[in-house]
mmCIF file of C-alpha atoms and ligand atoms in Angstrom:
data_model
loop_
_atom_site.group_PDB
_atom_site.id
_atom_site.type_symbol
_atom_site.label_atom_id
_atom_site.label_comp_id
_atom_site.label_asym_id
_atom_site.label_seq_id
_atom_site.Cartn_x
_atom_site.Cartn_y
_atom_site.Cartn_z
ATOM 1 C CA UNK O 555 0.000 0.000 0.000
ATOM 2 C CA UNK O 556 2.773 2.714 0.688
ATOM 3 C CA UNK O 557 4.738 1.800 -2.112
ATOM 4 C CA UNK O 558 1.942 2.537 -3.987
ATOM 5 C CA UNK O 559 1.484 6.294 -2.460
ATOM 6 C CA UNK O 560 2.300 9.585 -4.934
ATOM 7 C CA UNK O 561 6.083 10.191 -4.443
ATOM 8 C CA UNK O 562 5.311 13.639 -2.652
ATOM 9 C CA UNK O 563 3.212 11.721 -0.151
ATOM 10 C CA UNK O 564 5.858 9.107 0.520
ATOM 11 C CA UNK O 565 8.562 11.902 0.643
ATOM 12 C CA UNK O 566 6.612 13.863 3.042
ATOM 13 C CA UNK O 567 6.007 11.104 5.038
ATOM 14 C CA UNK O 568 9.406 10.172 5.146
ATOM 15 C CA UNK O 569 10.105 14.032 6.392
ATOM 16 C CA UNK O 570 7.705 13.783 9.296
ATOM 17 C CA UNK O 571 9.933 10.746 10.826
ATOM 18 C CA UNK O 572 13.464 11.905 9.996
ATOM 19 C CA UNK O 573 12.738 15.542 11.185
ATOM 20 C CA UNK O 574 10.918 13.797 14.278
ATOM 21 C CA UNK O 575 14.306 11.530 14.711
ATOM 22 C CA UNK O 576 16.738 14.354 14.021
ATOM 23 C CA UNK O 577 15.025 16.680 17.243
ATOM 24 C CA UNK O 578 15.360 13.557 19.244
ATOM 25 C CA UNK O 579 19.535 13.866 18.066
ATOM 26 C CA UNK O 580 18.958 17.639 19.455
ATOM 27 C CA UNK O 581 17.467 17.142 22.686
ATOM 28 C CA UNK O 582 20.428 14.248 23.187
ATOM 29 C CA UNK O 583 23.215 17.099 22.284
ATOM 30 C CA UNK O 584 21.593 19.242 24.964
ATOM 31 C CA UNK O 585 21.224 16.692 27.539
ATOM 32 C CA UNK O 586 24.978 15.817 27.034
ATOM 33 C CA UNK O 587 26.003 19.364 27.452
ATOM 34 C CA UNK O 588 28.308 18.792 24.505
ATOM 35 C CA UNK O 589 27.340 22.246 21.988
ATOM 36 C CA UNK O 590 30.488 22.553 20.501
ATOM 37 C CA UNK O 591 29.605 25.696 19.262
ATOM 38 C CA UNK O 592 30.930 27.183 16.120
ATOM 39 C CA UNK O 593 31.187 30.501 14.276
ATOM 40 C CA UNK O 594 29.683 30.256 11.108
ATOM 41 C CA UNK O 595 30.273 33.565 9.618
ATOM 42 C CA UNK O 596 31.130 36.988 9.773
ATOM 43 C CA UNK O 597 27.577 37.902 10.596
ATOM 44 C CA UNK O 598 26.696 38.059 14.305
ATOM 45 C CA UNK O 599 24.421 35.394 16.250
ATOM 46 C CA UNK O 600 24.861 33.170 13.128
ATOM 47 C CA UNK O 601 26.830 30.128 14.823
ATOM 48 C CA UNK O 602 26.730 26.065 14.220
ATOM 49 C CA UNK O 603 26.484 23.469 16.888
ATOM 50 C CA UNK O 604 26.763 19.425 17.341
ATOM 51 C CA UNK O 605 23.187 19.243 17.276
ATOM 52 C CA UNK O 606 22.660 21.280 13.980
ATOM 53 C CA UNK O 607 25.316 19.102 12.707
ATOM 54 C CA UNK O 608 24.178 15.729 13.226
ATOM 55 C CA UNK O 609 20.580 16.565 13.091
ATOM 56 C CA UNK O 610 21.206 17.118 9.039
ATOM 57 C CA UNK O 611 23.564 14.127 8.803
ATOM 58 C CA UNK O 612 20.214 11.859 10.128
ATOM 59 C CA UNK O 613 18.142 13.455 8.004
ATOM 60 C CA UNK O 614 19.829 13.958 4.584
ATOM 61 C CA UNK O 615 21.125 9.691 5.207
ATOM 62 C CA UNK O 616 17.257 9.079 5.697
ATOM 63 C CA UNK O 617 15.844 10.703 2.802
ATOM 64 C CA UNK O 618 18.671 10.007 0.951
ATOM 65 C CA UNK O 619 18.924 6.131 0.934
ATOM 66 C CA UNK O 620 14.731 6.012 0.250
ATOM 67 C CA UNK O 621 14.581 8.654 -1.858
ATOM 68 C CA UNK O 622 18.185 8.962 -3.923
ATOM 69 C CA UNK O 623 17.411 10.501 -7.379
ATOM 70 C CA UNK O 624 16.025 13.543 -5.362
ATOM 71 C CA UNK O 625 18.057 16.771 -4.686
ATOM 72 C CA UNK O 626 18.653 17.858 -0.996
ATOM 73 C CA UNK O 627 19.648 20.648 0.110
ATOM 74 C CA UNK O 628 21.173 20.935 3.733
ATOM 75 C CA UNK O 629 22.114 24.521 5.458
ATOM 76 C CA UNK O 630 24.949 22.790 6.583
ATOM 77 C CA UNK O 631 26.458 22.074 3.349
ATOM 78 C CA UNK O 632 28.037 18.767 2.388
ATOM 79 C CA UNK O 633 28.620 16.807 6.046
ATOM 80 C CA UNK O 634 30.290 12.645 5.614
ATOM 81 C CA UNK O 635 27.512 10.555 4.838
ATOM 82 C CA UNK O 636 29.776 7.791 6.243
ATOM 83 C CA UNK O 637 29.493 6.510 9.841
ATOM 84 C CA UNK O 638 26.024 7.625 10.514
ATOM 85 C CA UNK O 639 25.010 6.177 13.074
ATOM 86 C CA UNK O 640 22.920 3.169 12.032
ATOM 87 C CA UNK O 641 19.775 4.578 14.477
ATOM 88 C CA UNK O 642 19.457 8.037 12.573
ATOM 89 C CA UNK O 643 18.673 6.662 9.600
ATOM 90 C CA UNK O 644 14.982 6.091 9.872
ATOM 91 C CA UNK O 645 12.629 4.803 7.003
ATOM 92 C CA UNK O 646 9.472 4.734 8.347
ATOM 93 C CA UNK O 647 6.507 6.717 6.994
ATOM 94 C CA UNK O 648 4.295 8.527 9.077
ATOM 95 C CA UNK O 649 0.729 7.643 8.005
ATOM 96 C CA UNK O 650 -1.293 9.830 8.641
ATOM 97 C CA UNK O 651 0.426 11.359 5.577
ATOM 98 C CA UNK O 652 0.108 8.605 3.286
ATOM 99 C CA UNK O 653 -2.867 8.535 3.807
ATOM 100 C CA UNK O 654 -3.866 11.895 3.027
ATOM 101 C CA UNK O 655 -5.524 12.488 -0.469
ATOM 102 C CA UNK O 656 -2.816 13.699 -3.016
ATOM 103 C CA UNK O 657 -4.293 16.711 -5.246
ATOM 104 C CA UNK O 658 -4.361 15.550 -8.633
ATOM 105 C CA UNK O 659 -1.215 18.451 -9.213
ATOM 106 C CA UNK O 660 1.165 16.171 -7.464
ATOM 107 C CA UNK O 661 0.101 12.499 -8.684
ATOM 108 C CA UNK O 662 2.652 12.576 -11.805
ATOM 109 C CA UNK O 663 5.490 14.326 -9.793
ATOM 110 C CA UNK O 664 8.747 13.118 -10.391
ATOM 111 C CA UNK O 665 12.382 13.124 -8.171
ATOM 112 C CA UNK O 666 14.057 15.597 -10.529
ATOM 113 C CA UNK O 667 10.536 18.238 -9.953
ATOM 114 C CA UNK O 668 12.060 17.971 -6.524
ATOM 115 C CA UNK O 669 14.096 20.200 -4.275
ATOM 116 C CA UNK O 670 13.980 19.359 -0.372
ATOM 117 C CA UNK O 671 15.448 22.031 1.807
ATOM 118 C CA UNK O 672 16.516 21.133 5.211
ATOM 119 C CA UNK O 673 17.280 23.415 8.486
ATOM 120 C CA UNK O 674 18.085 21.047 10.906
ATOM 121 C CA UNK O 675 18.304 23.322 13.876
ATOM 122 C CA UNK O 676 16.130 26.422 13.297
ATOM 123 C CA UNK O 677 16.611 29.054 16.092
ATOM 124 C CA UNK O 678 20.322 27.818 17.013
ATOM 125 C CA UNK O 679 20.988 31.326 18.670
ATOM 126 C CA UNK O 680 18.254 30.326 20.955
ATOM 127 C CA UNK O 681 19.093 26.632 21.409
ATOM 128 C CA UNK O 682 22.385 28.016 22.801
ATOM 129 C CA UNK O 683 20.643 30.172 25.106
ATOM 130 C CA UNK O 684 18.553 28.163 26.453
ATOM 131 C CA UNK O 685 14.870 29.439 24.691
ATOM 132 C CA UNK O 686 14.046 25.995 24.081
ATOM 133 C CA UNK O 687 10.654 25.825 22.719
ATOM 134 C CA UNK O 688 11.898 29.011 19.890
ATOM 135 C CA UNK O 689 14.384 25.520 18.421
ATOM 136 C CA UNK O 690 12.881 23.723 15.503
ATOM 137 C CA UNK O 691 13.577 21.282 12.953
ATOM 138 C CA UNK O 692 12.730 21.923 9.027
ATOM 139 C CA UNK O 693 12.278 19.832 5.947
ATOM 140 C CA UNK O 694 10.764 21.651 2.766
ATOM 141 C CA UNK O 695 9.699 20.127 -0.146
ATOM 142 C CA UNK O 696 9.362 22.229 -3.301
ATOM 143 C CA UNK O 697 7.709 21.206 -6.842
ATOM 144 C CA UNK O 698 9.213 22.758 -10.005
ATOM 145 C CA UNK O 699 10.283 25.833 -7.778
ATOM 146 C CA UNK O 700 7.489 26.555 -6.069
ATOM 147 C CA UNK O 701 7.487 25.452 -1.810
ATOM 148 C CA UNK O 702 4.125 22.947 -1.181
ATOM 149 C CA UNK O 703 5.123 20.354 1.152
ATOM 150 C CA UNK O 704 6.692 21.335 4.698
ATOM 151 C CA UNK O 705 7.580 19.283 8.026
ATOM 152 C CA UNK O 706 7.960 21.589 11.337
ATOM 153 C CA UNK O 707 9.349 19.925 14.115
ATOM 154 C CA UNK O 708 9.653 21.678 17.315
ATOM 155 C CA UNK O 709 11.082 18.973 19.473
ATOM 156 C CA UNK O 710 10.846 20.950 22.864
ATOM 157 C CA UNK O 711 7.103 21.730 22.124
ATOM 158 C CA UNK O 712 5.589 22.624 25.634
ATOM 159 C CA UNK O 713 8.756 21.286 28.023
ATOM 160 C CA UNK O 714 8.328 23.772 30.409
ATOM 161 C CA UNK O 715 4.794 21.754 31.212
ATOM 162 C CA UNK O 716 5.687 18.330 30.140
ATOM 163 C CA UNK O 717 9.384 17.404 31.352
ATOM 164 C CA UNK O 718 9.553 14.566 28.911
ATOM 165 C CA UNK O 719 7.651 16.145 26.008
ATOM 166 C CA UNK O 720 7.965 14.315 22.688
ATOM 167 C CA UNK O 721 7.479 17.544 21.168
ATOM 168 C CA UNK O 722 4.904 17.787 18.308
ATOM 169 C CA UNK O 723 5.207 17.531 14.391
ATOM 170 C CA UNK O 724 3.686 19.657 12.003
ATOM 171 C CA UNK O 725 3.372 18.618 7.685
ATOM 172 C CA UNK O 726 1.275 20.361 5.251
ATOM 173 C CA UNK O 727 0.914 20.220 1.572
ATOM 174 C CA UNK O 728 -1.276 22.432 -0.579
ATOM 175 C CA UNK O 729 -3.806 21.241 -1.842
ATOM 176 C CA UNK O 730 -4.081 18.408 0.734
ATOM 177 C CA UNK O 731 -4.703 20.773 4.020
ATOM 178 C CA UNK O 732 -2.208 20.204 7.344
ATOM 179 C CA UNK O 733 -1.566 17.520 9.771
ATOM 180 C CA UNK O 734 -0.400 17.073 13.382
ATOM 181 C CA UNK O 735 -2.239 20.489 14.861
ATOM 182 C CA UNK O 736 -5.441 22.852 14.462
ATOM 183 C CA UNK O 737 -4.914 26.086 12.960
ATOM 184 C CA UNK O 738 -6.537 28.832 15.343
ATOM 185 C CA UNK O 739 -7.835 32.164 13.852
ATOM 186 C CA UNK O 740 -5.663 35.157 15.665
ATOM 187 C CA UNK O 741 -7.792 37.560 17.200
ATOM 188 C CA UNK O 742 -9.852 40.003 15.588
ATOM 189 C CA UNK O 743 -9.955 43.181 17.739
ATOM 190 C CA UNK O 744 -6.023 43.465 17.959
ATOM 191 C CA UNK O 745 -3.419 43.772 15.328
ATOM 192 C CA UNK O 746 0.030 41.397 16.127
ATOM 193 C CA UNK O 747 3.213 40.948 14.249
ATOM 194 C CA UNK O 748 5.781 38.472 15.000
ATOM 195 C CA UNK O 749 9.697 39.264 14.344
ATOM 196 C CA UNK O 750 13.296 38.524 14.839
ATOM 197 C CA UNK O 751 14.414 38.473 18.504
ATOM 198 C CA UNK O 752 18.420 38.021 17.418
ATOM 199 C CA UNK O 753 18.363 39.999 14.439
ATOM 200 C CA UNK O 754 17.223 43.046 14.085
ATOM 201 C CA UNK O 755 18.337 46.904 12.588
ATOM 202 C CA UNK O 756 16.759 49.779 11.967
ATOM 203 C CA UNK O 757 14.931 48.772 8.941
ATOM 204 C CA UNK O 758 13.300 45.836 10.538
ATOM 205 C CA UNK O 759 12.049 48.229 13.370
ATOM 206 C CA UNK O 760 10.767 50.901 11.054
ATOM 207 C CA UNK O 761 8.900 48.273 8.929
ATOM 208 C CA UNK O 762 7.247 47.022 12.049
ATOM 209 C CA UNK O 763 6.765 50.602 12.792
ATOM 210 C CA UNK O 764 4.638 51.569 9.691
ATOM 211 C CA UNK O 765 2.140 48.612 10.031
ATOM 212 C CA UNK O 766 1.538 50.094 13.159
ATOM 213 C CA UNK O 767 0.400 46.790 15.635
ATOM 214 C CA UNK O 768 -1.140 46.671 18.380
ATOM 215 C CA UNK O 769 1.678 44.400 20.027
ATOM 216 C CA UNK O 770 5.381 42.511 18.758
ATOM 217 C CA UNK O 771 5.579 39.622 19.268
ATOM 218 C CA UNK O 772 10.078 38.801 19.387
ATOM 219 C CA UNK O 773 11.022 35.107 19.209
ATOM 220 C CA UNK O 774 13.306 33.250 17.280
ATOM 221 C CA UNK O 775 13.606 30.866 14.317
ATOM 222 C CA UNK O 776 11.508 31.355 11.273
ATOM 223 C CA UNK O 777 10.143 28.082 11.464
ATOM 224 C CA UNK O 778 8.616 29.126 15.508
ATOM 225 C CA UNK O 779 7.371 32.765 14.184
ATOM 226 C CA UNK O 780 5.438 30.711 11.584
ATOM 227 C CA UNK O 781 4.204 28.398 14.532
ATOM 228 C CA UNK O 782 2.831 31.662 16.463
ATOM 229 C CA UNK O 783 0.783 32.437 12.902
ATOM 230 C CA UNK O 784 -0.466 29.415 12.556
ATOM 231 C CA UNK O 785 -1.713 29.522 16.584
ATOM 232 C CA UNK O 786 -3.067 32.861 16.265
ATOM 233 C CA UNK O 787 -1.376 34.191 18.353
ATOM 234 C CA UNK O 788 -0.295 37.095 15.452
ATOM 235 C CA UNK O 789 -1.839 38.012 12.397
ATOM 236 C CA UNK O 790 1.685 38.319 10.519
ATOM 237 C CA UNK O 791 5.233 37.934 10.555
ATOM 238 C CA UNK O 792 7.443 40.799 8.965
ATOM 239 C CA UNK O 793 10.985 40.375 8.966
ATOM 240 C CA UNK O 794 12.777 43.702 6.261
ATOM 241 C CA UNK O 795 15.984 42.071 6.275
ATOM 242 C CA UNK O 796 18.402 39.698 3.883
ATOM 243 C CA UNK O 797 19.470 37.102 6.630
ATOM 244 C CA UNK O 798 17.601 34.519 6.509
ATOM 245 C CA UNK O 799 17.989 31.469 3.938
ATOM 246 C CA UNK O 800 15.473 29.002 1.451
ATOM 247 C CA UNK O 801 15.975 26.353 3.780
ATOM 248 C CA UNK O 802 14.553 28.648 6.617
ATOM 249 C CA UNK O 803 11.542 29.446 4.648
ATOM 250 C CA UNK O 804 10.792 26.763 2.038
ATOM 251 C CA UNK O 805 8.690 24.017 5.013
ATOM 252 C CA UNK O 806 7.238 27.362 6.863
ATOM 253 C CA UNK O 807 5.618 28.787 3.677
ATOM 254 C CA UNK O 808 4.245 25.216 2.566
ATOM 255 C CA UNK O 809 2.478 24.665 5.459
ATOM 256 C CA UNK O 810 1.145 28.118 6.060
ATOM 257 C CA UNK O 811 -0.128 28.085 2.418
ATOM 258 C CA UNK O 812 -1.670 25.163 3.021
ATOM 259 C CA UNK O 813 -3.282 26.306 5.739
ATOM 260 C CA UNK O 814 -4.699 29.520 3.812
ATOM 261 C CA UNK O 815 -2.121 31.683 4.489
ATOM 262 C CA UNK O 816 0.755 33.368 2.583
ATOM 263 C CA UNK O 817 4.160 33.586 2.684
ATOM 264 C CA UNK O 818 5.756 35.723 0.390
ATOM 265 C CA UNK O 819 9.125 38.700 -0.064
ATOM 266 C CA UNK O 820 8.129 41.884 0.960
ATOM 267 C CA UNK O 821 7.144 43.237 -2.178
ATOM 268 C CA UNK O 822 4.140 39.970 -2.249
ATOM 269 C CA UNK O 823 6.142 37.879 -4.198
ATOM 270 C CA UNK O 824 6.561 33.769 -4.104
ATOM 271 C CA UNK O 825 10.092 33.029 -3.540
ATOM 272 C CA UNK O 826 11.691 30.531 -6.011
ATOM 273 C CA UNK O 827 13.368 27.574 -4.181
ATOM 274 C CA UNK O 828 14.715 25.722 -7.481
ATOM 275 C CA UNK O 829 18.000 23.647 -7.083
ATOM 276 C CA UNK O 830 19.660 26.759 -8.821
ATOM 277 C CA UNK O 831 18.713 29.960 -6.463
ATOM 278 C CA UNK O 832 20.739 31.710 -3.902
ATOM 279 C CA UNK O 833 20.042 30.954 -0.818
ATOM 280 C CA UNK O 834 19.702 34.450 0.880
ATOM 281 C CA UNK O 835 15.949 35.420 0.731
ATOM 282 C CA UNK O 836 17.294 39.012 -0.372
ATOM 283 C CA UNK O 837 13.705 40.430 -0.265
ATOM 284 C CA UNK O 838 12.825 39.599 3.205
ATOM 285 C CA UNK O 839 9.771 37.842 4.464
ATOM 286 C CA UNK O 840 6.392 38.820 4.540
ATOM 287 C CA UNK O 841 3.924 36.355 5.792
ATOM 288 C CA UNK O 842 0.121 36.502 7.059
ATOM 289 C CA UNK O 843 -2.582 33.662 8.498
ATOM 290 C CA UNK O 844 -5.090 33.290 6.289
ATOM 291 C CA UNK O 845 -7.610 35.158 7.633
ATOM 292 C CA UNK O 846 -5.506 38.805 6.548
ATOM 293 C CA UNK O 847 -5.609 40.265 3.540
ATOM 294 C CA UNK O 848 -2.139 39.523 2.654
ATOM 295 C CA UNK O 849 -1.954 42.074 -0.465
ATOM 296 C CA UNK O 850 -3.500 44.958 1.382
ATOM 297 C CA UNK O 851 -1.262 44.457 4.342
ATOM 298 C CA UNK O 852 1.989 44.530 1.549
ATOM 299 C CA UNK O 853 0.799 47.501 0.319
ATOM 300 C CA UNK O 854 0.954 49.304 3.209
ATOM 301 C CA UNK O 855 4.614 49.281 3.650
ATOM 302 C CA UNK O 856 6.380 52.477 2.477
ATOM 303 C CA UNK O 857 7.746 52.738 -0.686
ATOM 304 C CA UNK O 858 11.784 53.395 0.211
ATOM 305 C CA UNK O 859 11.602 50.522 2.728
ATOM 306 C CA UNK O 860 10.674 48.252 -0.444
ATOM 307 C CA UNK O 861 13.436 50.437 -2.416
ATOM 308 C CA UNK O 862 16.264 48.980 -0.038
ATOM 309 C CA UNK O 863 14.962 45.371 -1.314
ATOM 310 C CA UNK O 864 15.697 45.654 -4.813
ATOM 311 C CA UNK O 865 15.649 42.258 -7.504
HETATM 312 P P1 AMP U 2120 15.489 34.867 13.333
HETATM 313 O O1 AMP U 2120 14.154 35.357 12.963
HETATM 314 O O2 AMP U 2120 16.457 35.983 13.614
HETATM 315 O O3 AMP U 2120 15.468 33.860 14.429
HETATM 316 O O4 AMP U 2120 16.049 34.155 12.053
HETATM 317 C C1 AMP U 2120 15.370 33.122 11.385
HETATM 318 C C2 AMP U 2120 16.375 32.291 10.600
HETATM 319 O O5 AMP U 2120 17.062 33.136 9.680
HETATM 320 C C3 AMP U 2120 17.471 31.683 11.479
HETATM 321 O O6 AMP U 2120 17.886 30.489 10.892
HETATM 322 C C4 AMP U 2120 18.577 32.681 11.404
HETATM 323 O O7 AMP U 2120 19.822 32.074 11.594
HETATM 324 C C5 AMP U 2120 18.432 33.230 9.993
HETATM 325 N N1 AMP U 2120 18.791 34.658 9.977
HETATM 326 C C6 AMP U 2120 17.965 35.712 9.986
HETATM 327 N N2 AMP U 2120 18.639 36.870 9.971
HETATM 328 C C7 AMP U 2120 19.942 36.539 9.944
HETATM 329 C C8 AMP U 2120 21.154 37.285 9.902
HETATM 330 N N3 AMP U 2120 21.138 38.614 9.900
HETATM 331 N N4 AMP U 2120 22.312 36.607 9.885
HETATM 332 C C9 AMP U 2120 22.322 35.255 9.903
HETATM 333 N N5 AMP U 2120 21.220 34.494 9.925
HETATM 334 C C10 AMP U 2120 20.042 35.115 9.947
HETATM 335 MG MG1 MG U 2121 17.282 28.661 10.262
HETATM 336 MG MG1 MG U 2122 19.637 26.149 11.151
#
């Protein structure tokens, strides 16, 4: 029966287990103490750890021995595929996926449509510092450019309640709806954006500033500010900056968009996530639950801040 499943579905399936398993590989880093923290750049609060490390090597040795003719792309870059450990390579397919209906899109889709684009540790700045629940884990699948299938792990998913928490697992694919949680509606009377907590400059603040909310809601990771969308607890999430990556995006705007929402640059534009594209989302993110009018709300940031985020 699962061999017989659209590739996307198995795929997806696949995701929801190896991005499951690799958070497991994060909360066993942070038990051991053992961060061994790197520097990855030039650029502050942008550093590396064991668990970032290992979490991709379990994920891109899953997908890659079920799935090898498809392209994977890991923020880490090229790790050893040798001598991972036999336990993080999972196969199993989560089936409440499989199960789900593919849309008719999808049926024919083939490995070289596909691009999957992995964070293994979104939020590391916060992993480091202890802000747990910001940490989660990404897997992205995008069709002929475009992002439609996404797995959001957040491993440490209510730990401050539930000491052993096996944190919670979110896929969605459009066309098919979501799985593993219930989108709630944010409020109606109050207007709330979510945003960088690590980085943030002046244009960031002054984008905030002309949407004028009601509140700001700072937290880390891209993949946990779409998690505080999709619980309505804000209406959007507004970040007028360069730093974040395709592989921070690319599972976050599947599911929302699956969910009814949008996630677009800040001009209301689809990212491409192609094997070919940079990985820098130059234009910034823009991104609304799906009860906003996502074009209206574009169109009310100023003109020069959309001028410093040229094509
Ligand atoms: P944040 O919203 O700051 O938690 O960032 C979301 C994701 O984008 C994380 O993976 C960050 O590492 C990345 N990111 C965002 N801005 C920057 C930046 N200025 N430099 C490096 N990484 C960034
Ligand atoms: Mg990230
Ligand atoms: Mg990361």
């Amino acid at each position: 029966m699962a061999q017989s499943a659209p590739l996307i579905l198995r795929l997806l399936a696949s995701s929801v287990t190896a991005a499951t398993r690799a958070g497991k590989i994060i909360k066993d880093v942070m038990t051991k103490g053992e961060l061994g923290i790197v520097e990855k750049g030039l650029e502050k609060n942008d550093v590396q750890t064991e668990a970032d490390r290992s979490a991709q090597r379990c994920i891109v040795a899953s997908l890659s021995k079920q799935f090898p003719d498809v392209t994977i792309i890991g923020e880490e870059g090229q790790l050893s595929e040798s001598d991972v450990p036999s336990d993080w390579i999972v196969t199993e397919s989560d089936q409440s996926v499989l199960s789900a209906n593919c849309p008719p899109s999808f049926v024919n889709t083939v490995p070289e449509d596909i691009v999957v684009w992995v964070d293994p540790l979104d939020g590391t700045s916060e992993y480091t510092e202890g802000l747990l629940d910001h940490v989660t884990v990404l897997i992205g699948v995008a069709v002929s450019g475009r992002a439609v299938g996404g797995v959001i792990h957040q491993p440490y998913y209510n730990y401050k309640t539930v000491p052993d928490t096996p944190g919670r697992t979110l896929w969605g694919l459009v066309g098919a709806g979501v799985g593993g949680f219930n989108p709630i509606d944010p409020p109606q009377d109050k207007f709330i954006i979510t945003t960088s907590r690590s980085h943030r400059d002046g244009m960031v603040s002054n984008a905030l500033k002309s949407l004028n909310p009601d509140d700001v809601i700072s937290v880390g990771g891209a993949g946990h500010k779409v998690l505080v969308v999709l619980e309505g607890r804000a209406h959007a999430y507004v970040y007028a900056s360069r730093g974040c990556k395709k592989w921070d995006t690319c599972a976050p705007e599947a599911i929302l968009e699956a969910s009814g929402g949008r996630l677009t640059d800040i001009h209301g534009k689809h990212y491409s996530y192609d094997k070919n594209v940079s990985f820098p989302d130059n234009q910034g993110i823009f991104a609304t639950a799906r009860t906003v009018d996502h074009d209206a709300l574009v169109s009310k940031l100023p003109q020069e801040i959309k001028d410093a985020f040229p094509y």
